[in-house]
Coordinates of C-alpha atoms in Angstrom, one line a residue:
M102 CA -17.3 -31.7 12.9
K103 CA -14.0 -29.9 12.1
F104 CA -13.9 -26.1 12.7
Y105 CA -13.7 -25.2 9.0
Q106 CA -16.8 -27.3 8.3
M107 CA -18.9 -25.3 10.8
S108 CA -21.1 -22.4 10.0
P109 CA -19.9 -19.0 11.2
Q110 CA -22.5 -19.1 14.0
E111 CA -21.4 -22.5 15.1
R112 CA -17.8 -21.4 15.2
R113 CA -18.7 -18.4 17.3
K114 CA -20.5 -20.7 19.8
E115 CA -17.5 -23.0 19.9
L116 CA -15.1 -20.1 20.6
A117 CA -17.5 -18.8 23.3
K118 CA -17.2 -22.1 25.1
H119 CA -13.5 -21.4 25.5
G120 CA -14.1 -17.9 26.9
A121 CA -13.9 -15.8 23.7
S122 CA -15.9 -12.6 23.6
L123 CA -16.9 -11.7 20.1
E124 CA -18.5 -8.5 18.8
P125 CA -22.0 -8.8 17.5
V126 CA -22.2 -9.1 13.7
A127 CA -25.4 -9.1 11.5
E128 CA -26.2 -12.5 10.2
E129 CA -26.2 -11.3 6.6
T130 CA -22.8 -9.6 7.0
L131 CA -21.4 -12.8 8.6
A132 CA -22.7 -14.9 5.6
R133 CA -21.1 -12.5 3.1
L134 CA -17.8 -12.5 5.0
N135 CA -17.9 -16.3 5.1
D136 CA -17.9 -16.3 1.3
M137 CA -14.8 -14.3 1.2
S138 CA -12.5 -16.2 3.6
E139 CA -12.0 -19.4 5.7
N140 CA -13.0 -20.1 9.3
V141 CA -14.8 -16.7 9.6
V142 CA -16.1 -15.8 13.0
G143 CA -16.5 -12.0 12.8
E144 CA -15.1 -8.9 11.2
I145 CA -12.5 -6.2 11.9
A146 CA -13.6 -2.7 10.8
L147 CA -11.3 0.2 10.0
P148 CA -12.2 3.9 10.0
L149 CA -12.7 5.2 6.4
S150 CA -11.2 8.7 6.2
C151 CA -11.1 11.1 3.2
L152 CA -8.5 13.6 2.0
T153 CA -10.2 16.5 0.2
G154 CA -7.3 18.8 -0.6
A155 CA -5.1 16.6 -2.8
V156 CA -4.0 18.3 -6.0
V157 CA -2.4 15.8 -8.4
N158 CA -1.7 16.5 -12.0
G159 CA -3.6 19.7 -11.8
K160 CA -6.8 18.1 -10.6
Q161 CA -8.3 18.2 -7.0
W162 CA -9.1 14.7 -5.8
Q163 CA -10.9 13.2 -2.8
I164 CA -8.9 10.2 -1.7
P165 CA -10.2 7.5 0.7
M166 CA -7.9 6.1 3.4
A167 CA -8.6 3.1 5.6
T168 CA -6.5 3.1 8.8
E169 CA -6.9 3.2 12.6
E170 CA -3.9 5.5 13.0
A171 CA -5.1 9.1 13.0
S172 CA -1.6 10.5 12.5
V173 CA -1.3 8.8 9.1
V174 CA -4.4 10.7 7.8
A175 CA -3.3 13.9 9.6
A176 CA 0.2 13.7 8.0
A177 CA -1.1 13.2 4.5
N178 CA -3.5 16.1 5.0
H179 CA -0.7 18.3 6.1
G180 CA 1.5 17.3 3.3
F181 CA -1.1 17.9 0.6
S182 CA -2.0 21.3 2.2
V183 CA 1.6 22.5 1.6
F184 CA 1.7 20.8 -1.9
A185 CA -1.5 22.5 -3.0
K186 CA -0.1 26.0 -2.3
N187 CA 2.7 25.1 -4.8
G188 CA 0.8 23.6 -7.7
G189 CA 0.3 20.2 -6.2
V190 CA 2.0 16.9 -7.2
T191 CA 3.1 15.8 -10.6
A192 CA 2.8 12.0 -11.0
H193 CA 3.1 9.4 -13.8
S194 CA 2.4 5.7 -13.8
Q195 CA 4.2 3.4 -16.3
R196 CA 1.9 0.4 -16.7
D197 CA 3.7 -2.0 -19.1
G198 CA 2.5 -5.0 -17.2
I199 CA 3.1 -7.4 -14.3
Y200 CA 5.6 -10.3 -14.3
G201 CA 4.8 -14.0 -14.3
Q202 CA 7.3 -16.8 -13.8
I203 CA 7.4 -20.3 -15.2
V204 CA 10.2 -22.7 -14.2
L205 CA 10.7 -25.9 -16.1
E206 CA 13.1 -28.8 -15.6
V207 CA 14.8 -29.7 -18.9
G208 CA 17.0 -32.5 -20.1
A209 CA 20.3 -32.7 -22.0
D210 CA 18.5 -32.7 -25.4
F211 CA 16.8 -29.3 -24.7
S212 CA 17.7 -26.5 -27.1
L213 CA 17.1 -22.9 -25.8
P214 CA 17.4 -21.2 -29.2
D215 CA 14.8 -23.6 -30.7
F216 CA 12.5 -22.9 -27.7
N217 CA 12.9 -19.1 -28.0
A218 CA 11.9 -19.3 -31.6
H219 CA 8.4 -20.4 -30.5
F220 CA 7.7 -17.4 -28.3
P221 CA 5.7 -15.4 -30.8
A222 CA 3.4 -18.3 -31.4
Y223 CA 2.9 -18.8 -27.7
I224 CA 2.0 -15.1 -27.3
D225 CA -0.5 -15.4 -30.1
L226 CA -1.9 -18.6 -28.6
A227 CA -2.3 -17.1 -25.1
N228 CA -4.0 -13.9 -26.4
Q229 CA -6.4 -16.0 -28.4
E230 CA -7.3 -18.1 -25.4
F231 CA -7.7 -15.0 -23.2
S232 CA -9.3 -12.7 -25.8
S233 CA -11.5 -11.0 -23.1
L234 CA -8.4 -9.5 -21.5
V235 CA -7.1 -8.4 -24.9
G236 CA -10.5 -6.8 -25.5
H237 CA -10.0 -4.7 -22.4
G238 CA -6.7 -3.5 -23.7
G239 CA -4.4 -6.1 -22.0
G240 CA -2.8 -9.4 -22.8
L241 CA 0.5 -11.3 -22.9
R242 CA 3.1 -8.8 -24.1
Q243 CA 6.4 -10.7 -24.1
I244 CA 8.3 -13.9 -23.0
S245 CA 12.0 -14.2 -22.1
A246 CA 14.0 -17.2 -20.9
R247 CA 17.3 -18.1 -19.4
Q248 CA 18.7 -21.6 -18.7
E249 CA 20.8 -22.5 -15.6
G250 CA 21.8 -26.2 -15.8
D251 CA 18.7 -28.3 -15.9
L252 CA 16.4 -25.5 -15.0
L253 CA 14.7 -23.1 -17.5
Y254 CA 13.4 -19.8 -16.1
L255 CA 10.8 -18.0 -18.1
L256 CA 9.6 -14.5 -17.4
A257 CA 6.3 -13.4 -19.0
L258 CA 5.1 -9.7 -19.1
I259 CA 1.3 -9.6 -18.8
D260 CA -0.7 -6.4 -19.2
P261 CA -3.7 -6.7 -16.9
A262 CA -5.5 -3.7 -18.2
E263 CA -7.5 -2.0 -15.4
A264 CA -7.2 -5.0 -13.0
M265 CA -4.4 -5.8 -10.6
G266 CA -4.4 -9.1 -12.6
A267 CA -3.0 -11.7 -10.3
N268 CA -5.7 -14.3 -11.0
K269 CA -5.7 -13.7 -14.8
A270 CA -1.9 -13.8 -14.9
N271 CA -1.8 -17.1 -13.1
A272 CA -4.4 -18.5 -15.5
I273 CA -2.2 -17.4 -18.5
L274 CA 0.9 -18.9 -17.0
E275 CA -0.7 -22.2 -16.3
F276 CA -2.0 -22.3 -19.8
L277 CA 1.5 -21.6 -21.2
A278 CA 3.2 -24.1 -19.0
E279 CA 0.9 -26.8 -20.0
K280 CA 1.6 -26.2 -23.7
M281 CA 5.3 -25.9 -23.1
Q282 CA 5.6 -29.3 -21.5
A283 CA 5.2 -30.8 -24.9
E284 CA 8.4 -29.1 -26.2
P285 CA 11.4 -31.4 -26.9
G286 CA 13.7 -31.7 -23.9
V287 CA 11.2 -30.4 -21.3
K288 CA 10.7 -32.8 -18.5
V289 CA 8.3 -31.3 -16.0
K290 CA 6.8 -28.0 -14.9
L291 CA 8.0 -26.9 -11.4
F292 CA 5.7 -23.9 -11.1
A293 CA 3.9 -21.2 -13.0
I294 CA 2.8 -18.3 -10.9
L295 CA 2.7 -14.5 -10.7
S296 CA 5.8 -12.7 -9.5
N297 CA 5.5 -9.7 -7.2
Y298 CA 8.8 -8.4 -8.4
P299 CA 8.6 -4.6 -8.9
S300 CA 6.6 -3.6 -12.0
Q301 CA 4.1 -0.9 -12.9
L302 CA 6.5 1.9 -11.6
T303 CA 4.8 5.1 -10.6
K304 CA 6.8 8.3 -9.9
A305 CA 5.6 11.5 -8.2
E306 CA 7.4 14.7 -7.5
V307 CA 6.8 18.2 -6.0
T308 CA 8.6 21.5 -5.9
L309 CA 8.4 23.6 -2.7
P310 CA 9.8 27.1 -2.6
F311 CA 11.5 27.8 0.8
A312 CA 8.9 30.4 1.8
S313 CA 6.2 27.8 1.7
L314 CA 7.8 25.7 4.4
T315 CA 7.0 28.2 7.1
K316 CA 3.7 29.7 8.2
D317 CA 4.9 33.3 7.9
G318 CA 6.7 32.9 4.6
D319 CA 10.2 33.4 6.1
V320 CA 12.5 32.5 3.3
A321 CA 15.6 32.2 5.5
R322 CA 13.9 30.0 8.0
G323 CA 12.4 28.0 5.1
E324 CA 15.8 27.4 3.6
E325 CA 17.1 26.2 6.9
I326 CA 14.2 23.7 7.2
A327 CA 14.7 22.6 3.6
K328 CA 18.5 21.9 4.1
K329 CA 17.7 19.8 7.2
M330 CA 15.1 17.8 5.3
A331 CA 17.5 17.2 2.5
L332 CA 20.2 16.1 5.0
L333 CA 17.7 13.7 6.6
S334 CA 16.9 12.3 3.2
R335 CA 20.5 11.8 2.3
I336 CA 21.0 9.9 5.6
G337 CA 18.1 7.6 4.4
Q338 CA 20.1 6.8 1.3
T339 CA 23.1 5.6 3.2
D340 CA 21.9 4.4 6.6
V341 CA 19.7 1.3 6.6
Y342 CA 18.3 2.1 10.1
R343 CA 16.9 5.4 8.9
A344 CA 15.9 4.0 5.5
V345 CA 13.6 1.3 6.8
T346 CA 11.9 3.7 9.2
N347 CA 11.5 6.3 6.4
N348 CA 9.9 3.6 4.1
K349 CA 7.6 2.4 6.9
G350 CA 6.2 5.9 7.1
I351 CA 5.8 6.0 3.3
M352 CA 3.9 2.7 3.4
N353 CA 1.6 4.0 6.2
G354 CA -0.1 6.2 3.6
V355 CA 0.2 3.7 0.7
D356 CA -1.4 0.9 2.7
A357 CA -4.2 3.1 3.9
V358 CA -5.3 3.9 0.3
L359 CA -4.8 0.3 -0.9
A360 CA -6.9 -1.0 1.9
A361 CA -9.6 1.5 1.2
T362 CA -9.6 0.6 -2.5
G363 CA -9.5 -3.2 -2.2
N364 CA -5.9 -3.6 -3.5
D365 CA -3.2 -6.0 -2.3
T366 CA -1.2 -4.3 0.5
R367 CA 1.1 -7.3 0.9
A368 CA 2.0 -7.4 -2.8
V369 CA 2.8 -3.7 -2.9
E370 CA 4.8 -3.9 0.3
A371 CA 6.9 -6.8 -1.0
A372 CA 7.6 -5.1 -4.3
S373 CA 8.4 -1.8 -2.7
H374 CA 11.0 -3.2 -0.3
A375 CA 12.5 -5.2 -3.2
Y376 CA 12.7 -2.0 -5.2
A377 CA 14.3 -0.2 -2.2
V378 CA 17.3 -2.6 -2.5
K379 CA 17.6 -2.5 -6.3
D380 CA 21.0 -0.9 -6.1
G381 CA 22.5 -3.5 -3.8
K382 CA 21.7 -1.9 -0.5
Y383 CA 18.4 -0.9 1.2
Q384 CA 17.6 2.7 0.6
S385 CA 14.8 5.2 1.1
L386 CA 12.1 5.1 -1.6
S387 CA 12.0 8.9 -1.5
S388 CA 14.5 11.7 -2.0
W389 CA 14.5 15.4 -1.0
T390 CA 17.0 17.7 -2.5
I391 CA 17.7 21.4 -2.8
E392 CA 17.4 22.5 -6.4
G393 CA 17.1 26.0 -7.9
G394 CA 16.2 27.7 -4.6
A395 CA 13.5 25.2 -3.7
L396 CA 13.0 21.8 -2.0
R397 CA 12.3 19.1 -4.5
G398 CA 10.7 15.9 -3.4
R399 CA 10.6 12.7 -5.5
I400 CA 9.3 9.2 -4.9
A401 CA 9.2 6.0 -7.1
L402 CA 7.0 3.0 -6.1
P403 CA 6.1 -0.2 -7.9
L404 CA 2.3 -0.1 -7.8
A405 CA 0.6 -3.0 -9.5
L406 CA -3.0 -1.8 -8.8
G407 CA -6.4 -2.4 -10.1
V408 CA -9.8 -0.7 -10.1
V409 CA -11.8 -3.7 -11.3
G410 CA -11.9 -7.4 -10.5
G411 CA -11.0 -9.2 -7.3
S412 CA -13.1 -8.2 -4.4
I413 CA -13.6 -4.7 -5.5
S414 CA -17.1 -5.1 -7.0
S415 CA -18.3 -7.6 -4.4
R416 CA -17.5 -5.6 -1.3
P417 CA -19.9 -2.7 -0.4
D418 CA -17.2 -1.2 1.9
I419 CA -14.8 -1.0 -1.0
R420 CA -17.4 0.3 -3.5
Q421 CA -18.0 3.4 -1.3
S422 CA -14.4 4.3 -1.7
Y423 CA -14.8 4.3 -5.5
S424 CA -17.8 6.5 -5.1
I425 CA -15.5 9.0 -3.3
L426 CA -12.9 8.7 -6.0
G427 CA -15.3 8.9 -8.9
K428 CA -14.6 7.1 -12.2
I429 CA -10.9 6.4 -12.2
K430 CA -8.4 4.4 -14.2
A431 CA -5.7 2.2 -12.5
G432 CA -3.0 4.5 -13.6
D433 CA -4.7 7.5 -12.0
L434 CA -5.1 5.5 -8.7
A435 CA -1.4 4.7 -8.8
N436 CA -0.6 8.4 -9.2
L437 CA -2.8 9.2 -6.2
V438 CA -1.2 6.5 -4.1
A439 CA 2.3 7.7 -4.9
S440 CA 1.3 11.3 -4.1
V441 CA -0.1 10.2 -0.7
A442 CA 3.2 8.4 0.0
L443 CA 5.1 11.6 -0.8
A444 CA 2.7 13.7 1.3
N445 CA 3.1 11.4 4.3
N446 CA 6.9 11.3 3.9
F447 CA 7.1 15.1 3.6
A448 CA 5.0 15.5 6.9
A449 CA 7.3 13.1 8.7
I450 CA 10.6 14.6 7.6
N451 CA 9.3 18.1 8.1
A452 CA 8.2 17.3 11.6
I453 CA 11.6 15.8 12.5
S454 CA 13.3 18.9 11.0
T455 CA 11.2 21.3 13.0
K456 CA 9.2 20.5 16.2
G457 CA 9.9 16.8 16.3
I458 CA 7.5 14.0 15.4
Q459 CA 6.6 12.8 18.9
A460 CA 4.4 15.8 19.9
G461 CA 1.9 15.2 17.1
H462 CA 1.8 11.5 17.7
M463 CA 1.2 11.9 21.4
R464 CA -1.6 14.4 20.8
L465 CA -3.4 11.9 18.5
Q466 CA -2.7 9.0 20.9
T467 CA -4.2 11.1 23.7
R468 CA -7.6 11.1 21.9
N469 CA -7.7 7.3 22.1
V470 CA -6.7 7.3 25.8
V471 CA -9.4 9.9 26.7
D472 CA -12.0 8.1 24.7
L473 CA -11.7 5.1 26.9
L474 CA -12.6 7.1 30.1
E475 CA -15.9 6.5 31.7
A476 CA -16.8 10.2 31.6
T477 CA -19.1 12.7 29.9
P478 CA -18.2 14.3 26.6
A479 CA -17.5 17.6 28.5
E480 CA -15.2 15.8 31.0
K481 CA -13.3 14.1 28.2
K482 CA -12.7 17.3 26.4
A483 CA -11.5 19.0 29.6
V484 CA -9.2 16.0 30.3
F485 CA -7.8 16.1 26.8
D486 CA -7.1 19.9 27.0
L487 CA -5.3 19.4 30.4
M488 CA -3.2 16.5 29.1
T489 CA -2.1 18.3 25.9
S490 CA -1.4 21.6 27.6
Q491 CA 0.6 20.1 30.4
H492 CA 2.3 17.5 28.1
K493 CA 1.2 14.6 30.4
Y494 CA 0.1 11.6 28.5
G495 CA -1.1 8.1 29.2
E496 CA -3.9 6.4 31.0
T497 CA -2.7 7.2 34.5
A498 CA -2.5 10.9 33.7
A499 CA -6.0 10.8 32.2
K500 CA -7.5 9.3 35.3
V501 CA -5.7 11.7 37.6
F502 CA -7.0 14.7 35.7
L503 CA -10.5 13.3 35.7
K504 CA -10.4 12.8 39.4
E505 CA -9.2 16.4 39.9
L506 CA -11.9 17.7 37.7
R507 CA -14.6 15.9 39.7
G508 CA -13.0 17.0 43.0
R509 CA -13.5 20.6 42.0

């Protein structure tokens, strides 16, 4: 029997024969996971964290984040704490639709003007066939085409309503492609599939007076920090080495919310990095500038998100995230994701501009090191305090401090 034909339990036994040590998983959980993917042998769990102080568009939100990296949650929390003191984040999501692409091979007798004339009829036909999507406020919005030699490239804009819409878009595209093959001069369909090209653009911005950038409200010191943050941001617009690291930090927060809400992290990552190069060179997705005696932060992200469909309703771990969020529309979720991205970016650039980013990272990493010690909770706390106060990190330092404590 081939591996994919085995039950999850049989696969686990097969791996055990080769020395694999798998974590215990409840049988009902394993069965549910097996319905979701292929060759399932277990599960990987992530901590589910929650931001409680996020003010976006005048409303306070509780935002779930799924990540194993404590610094990501801490950074978002810090960013939002500063934002909230200044009225929070203003965000807007433009949800015109997602793109789908059809490519057809055509012959010498093909007429593009004649083909274009049929687009209104194709739109009506598709929306009749997929009337359930239209009933939810979505549907096929427009079709455009360009011809390059014997290839015809069609771009369809599909409004997925409150869903991310990949499966529905693919179904619409296949339906259209099948009908279009009957057009004069069309030879064969090469493919019909969703494109992850940037769409559903969401923008978020925040304005921070200089005084709010310091704990004591020192305006002069705040202005100094703001100028350095603006300079770092400018470097991210011109230097690709800084830009890609800046954007990675942004996506830390984005991916954590997407993972918690059952959205497609890979699609958003691909679209975001394509958007970062829209002007011909790779740039930061965010910008920080000095305007009117304050620091102004802006970010724009292509966020094709959904709050229904896919695995959202079938996964209990995802449903709990929506119980945290409350009833929410896809546009609101996109606003929250962009705001988290801005908060994470603020925290990173602010740290670089002040105390440096490594100190916070090392403090959080020390927790993981100490947690692995074979020690009592009291001993772990004492070791953690010694490591952070003396700025000595790593497994070796932890063991040395534990030995010293026990020697006393």
